[in-house]
Amino acid sequence: MRKFPEHPFGYGAIDGPASLAHAPPPCQHQHLAHKITAGFPSPAADYIEDGLDLNEYLVPNKCASFLFTVAGDSMRDAGILDGDKVIVDRSVPPTHGKIVIAVIDSEYTLKRLHSVDGTIELRSENPAYASIRMVEGSTLEVWGVVVGSIRRYRG
């Protein structure tokens, strides 16, 4: 794909994919059957559901799933921030509205896929960055579809 000078792409290098085919064995975590509020805790939160395997929950297709580390803030309004990990499934069809990993000029980028009047457009989720519109003669590889994200809080 050619770069278009009128479009500040606003993407940073995303670390290459890390395969999840050899993810660690399942690890069950206790899962409370109570929705959490950000306010006063409920005394009814004593009910425990079956365990939650985070690998099973976050990685629907282990052999086709990869982990990327996000760099930059172009997807912040979708809740994906700099340093987050995104789980990408290559077996999910890239359809309108999905968040995808695309390859542009050998660089990975994270954007929302849109089909506008028969043309493909990659949109940031931050108004500071312009959309990337695919035009005749340009090429695009949609590497995979984002199916989840992980953020580690430190503090």
GROMACS .gro file of C-alpha atoms in nm:
model
  155
    1MET     CA    1   0.000   0.000   0.000
    2ARG     CA    2   0.123   0.349  -0.077
    3LYS     CA    3   0.143   0.604   0.201
    4PHE     CA    4  -0.074   0.907   0.141
    5PRO     CA    5   0.084   1.230   0.270
    6GLU     CA    6  -0.255   1.384   0.351
    7HIS     CA    7  -0.322   1.107   0.604
    8PRO     CA    8  -0.121   1.120   0.927
    9PHE     CA    9  -0.157   0.748   0.999
   10GLY     CA   10  -0.094   0.783   1.369
   11TYR     CA   11   0.026   0.431   1.422
   12GLY     CA   12   0.330   0.320   1.610
   13ALA     CA   13   0.509  -0.006   1.571
   14ILE     CA   14   0.315  -0.286   1.733
   15ASP     CA   15   0.534  -0.565   1.862
   16GLY     CA   16   0.512  -0.868   1.634
   17PRO     CA   17   0.276  -1.151   1.717
   18ALA     CA   18   0.341  -1.400   1.993
   19SER     CA   19   0.169  -1.732   1.924
   20LEU     CA   20  -0.077  -1.858   2.183
   21ALA     CA   21  -0.072  -2.214   2.046
   22HIS     CA   22   0.159  -2.311   2.331
   23ALA     CA   23  -0.015  -2.112   2.602
   24PRO     CA   24   0.021  -2.241   2.957
   25PRO     CA   25  -0.219  -2.511   3.073
   26PRO     CA   26  -0.560  -2.401   3.199
   27CYS     CA   27  -0.559  -2.227   3.533
   28GLN     CA   28  -0.891  -2.201   3.713
   29HIS     CA   29  -0.968  -1.883   3.906
   30GLN     CA   30  -1.261  -1.838   4.141
   31HIS     CA   31  -1.541  -1.649   3.972
   32LEU     CA   32  -1.803  -1.473   4.183
   33ALA     CA   33  -2.159  -1.488   4.053
   34HIS     CA   34  -2.211  -1.125   4.141
   35LYS     CA   35  -2.175  -0.819   3.924
   36ILE     CA   36  -1.927  -0.579   4.078
   37THR     CA   37  -2.015  -0.217   4.132
   38ALA     CA   38  -1.769   0.063   4.167
   39GLY     CA   39  -1.950   0.184   4.475
   40PHE     CA   40  -2.049   0.028   4.809
   41PRO     CA   41  -1.993  -0.352   4.816
   42SER     CA   42  -2.296  -0.579   4.842
   43PRO     CA   43  -2.322  -0.832   5.128
   44ALA     CA   44  -2.477  -1.075   4.875
   45ALA     CA   45  -2.141  -1.127   4.703
   46ASP     CA   46  -2.086  -1.461   4.876
   47TYR     CA   47  -2.198  -1.678   4.584
   48ILE     CA   48  -1.918  -1.843   4.388
   49GLU     CA   49  -1.962  -1.975   4.031
   50ASP     CA   50  -1.750  -2.237   3.861
   51GLY     CA   51  -1.388  -2.136   3.805
   52LEU     CA   52  -1.288  -1.914   3.517
   53ASP     CA   53  -1.004  -2.029   3.293
   54LEU     CA   54  -0.858  -1.706   3.154
   55ASN     CA   55  -0.699  -1.889   2.859
   56GLU     CA   56  -1.034  -2.037   2.759
   57TYR     CA   57  -1.216  -1.708   2.817
   58LEU     CA   58  -0.973  -1.486   2.624
   59VAL     CA   59  -0.841  -1.726   2.357
   60PRO     CA   60  -1.131  -1.881   2.165
   61ASN     CA   61  -0.913  -2.049   1.900
   62LYS     CA   62  -0.574  -2.130   2.048
   63CYS     CA   63  -0.406  -2.239   1.723
   64ALA     CA   64  -0.510  -1.926   1.533
   65SER     CA   65  -0.460  -1.674   1.814
   66PHE     CA   66  -0.170  -1.439   1.874
   67LEU     CA   67  -0.080  -1.173   2.126
   68PHE     CA   68   0.035  -0.824   2.029
   69THR     CA   69   0.158  -0.538   2.247
   70VAL     CA   70   0.002  -0.205   2.152
   71ALA     CA   71   0.214   0.107   2.107
   72GLY     CA   72   0.042   0.445   2.075
   73ASP     CA   73  -0.296   0.596   2.155
   74SER     CA   74  -0.484   0.580   1.825
   75MET     CA   75  -0.737   0.329   1.967
   76ARG     CA   76  -0.786   0.486   2.310
   77ASP     CA   77  -1.159   0.559   2.261
   78ALA     CA   78  -1.214   0.187   2.199
   79GLY     CA   79  -1.054   0.126   2.539
   80ILE     CA   80  -0.724   0.000   2.396
   81LEU     CA   81  -0.429   0.189   2.540
   82ASP     CA   82  -0.052   0.207   2.496
   83GLY     CA   83   0.106  -0.103   2.652
   84ASP     CA   84  -0.211  -0.314   2.642
   85LYS     CA   85  -0.199  -0.665   2.501
   86VAL     CA   86  -0.453  -0.756   2.233
   87ILE     CA   87  -0.556  -1.111   2.146
   88VAL     CA   88  -0.587  -1.151   1.771
   89ASP     CA   89  -0.766  -1.445   1.609
   90ARG     CA   90  -0.673  -1.512   1.247
   91SER     CA   91  -0.972  -1.744   1.196
   92VAL     CA   92  -1.233  -1.471   1.256
   93PRO     CA   93  -1.353  -1.306   0.932
   94PRO     CA   94  -1.259  -0.936   0.913
   95THR     CA   95  -1.597  -0.769   0.869
   96HIS     CA   96  -1.722  -0.411   0.887
   97GLY     CA   97  -1.684  -0.262   1.234
   98LYS     CA   98  -1.433  -0.514   1.370
   99ILE     CA   99  -1.105  -0.400   1.524
  100VAL     CA  100  -0.825  -0.555   1.322
  101ILE     CA  101  -0.452  -0.584   1.290
  102ALA     CA  102  -0.367  -0.465   0.938
  103VAL     CA  103  -0.035  -0.465   0.758
  104ILE     CA  104   0.051  -0.144   0.573
  105ASP     CA  105   0.395  -0.115   0.411
  106SER     CA  106   0.525  -0.403   0.625
  107GLU     CA  107   0.412  -0.228   0.946
  108TYR     CA  108   0.147  -0.370   1.174
  109THR     CA  109  -0.127  -0.130   1.278
  110LEU     CA  110  -0.437  -0.158   1.492
  111LYS     CA  111  -0.754   0.004   1.351
  112ARG     CA  112  -1.130  -0.040   1.311
  113LEU     CA  113  -1.227  -0.179   0.970
  114HIS     CA  114  -1.499   0.008   0.779
  115SER     CA  115  -1.653  -0.042   0.440
  116VAL     CA  116  -1.762   0.295   0.301
  117ASP     CA  117  -1.933   0.313  -0.039
  118GLY     CA  118  -1.749   0.004  -0.160
  119THR     CA  119  -1.406   0.114  -0.038
  120ILE     CA  120  -1.219  -0.005   0.267
  121GLU     CA  121  -1.123   0.241   0.536
  122LEU     CA  122  -0.918   0.189   0.852
  123ARG     CA  123  -1.026   0.417   1.135
  124SER     CA  124  -0.855   0.519   1.453
  125GLU     CA  125  -1.057   0.552   1.771
  126ASN     CA  126  -0.897   0.885   1.854
  127PRO     CA  127  -1.003   1.205   1.673
  128ALA     CA  128  -0.640   1.320   1.661
  129TYR     CA  129  -0.573   1.065   1.383
  130ALA     CA  130  -0.719   1.062   1.033
  131SER     CA  131  -0.871   0.756   0.871
  132ILE     CA  132  -0.677   0.555   0.616
  133ARG     CA  133  -0.883   0.507   0.301
  134MET     CA  134  -0.790   0.230   0.062
  135VAL     CA  135  -0.785   0.346  -0.299
  136GLU     CA  136  -0.745   0.164  -0.629
  137GLY     CA  137  -0.395   0.027  -0.668
  138SER     CA  138  -0.330   0.007  -0.295
  139THR     CA  139  -0.304  -0.321  -0.110
  140LEU     CA  140  -0.408  -0.416   0.239
  141GLU     CA  141  -0.352  -0.731   0.440
  142VAL     CA  142  -0.587  -0.777   0.731
  143TRP     CA  143  -0.372  -0.996   0.953
  144GLY     CA  144  -0.642  -1.086   1.207
  145VAL     CA  145  -0.934  -0.968   1.419
  146VAL     CA  146  -0.897  -0.848   1.778
  147VAL     CA  147  -1.108  -1.065   2.009
  148GLY     CA  148  -0.989  -0.933   2.345
  149SER     CA  149  -0.750  -0.710   2.530
  150ILE     CA  150  -0.556  -0.728   2.854
  151ARG     CA  151  -0.436  -0.443   3.070
  152ARG     CA  152  -0.218  -0.485   3.373
  153TYR     CA  153  -0.264  -0.230   3.649
  154ARG     CA  154   0.042  -0.150   3.852
  155GLY     CA  155   0.048   0.043   4.166
   0.00000   0.00000   0.00000
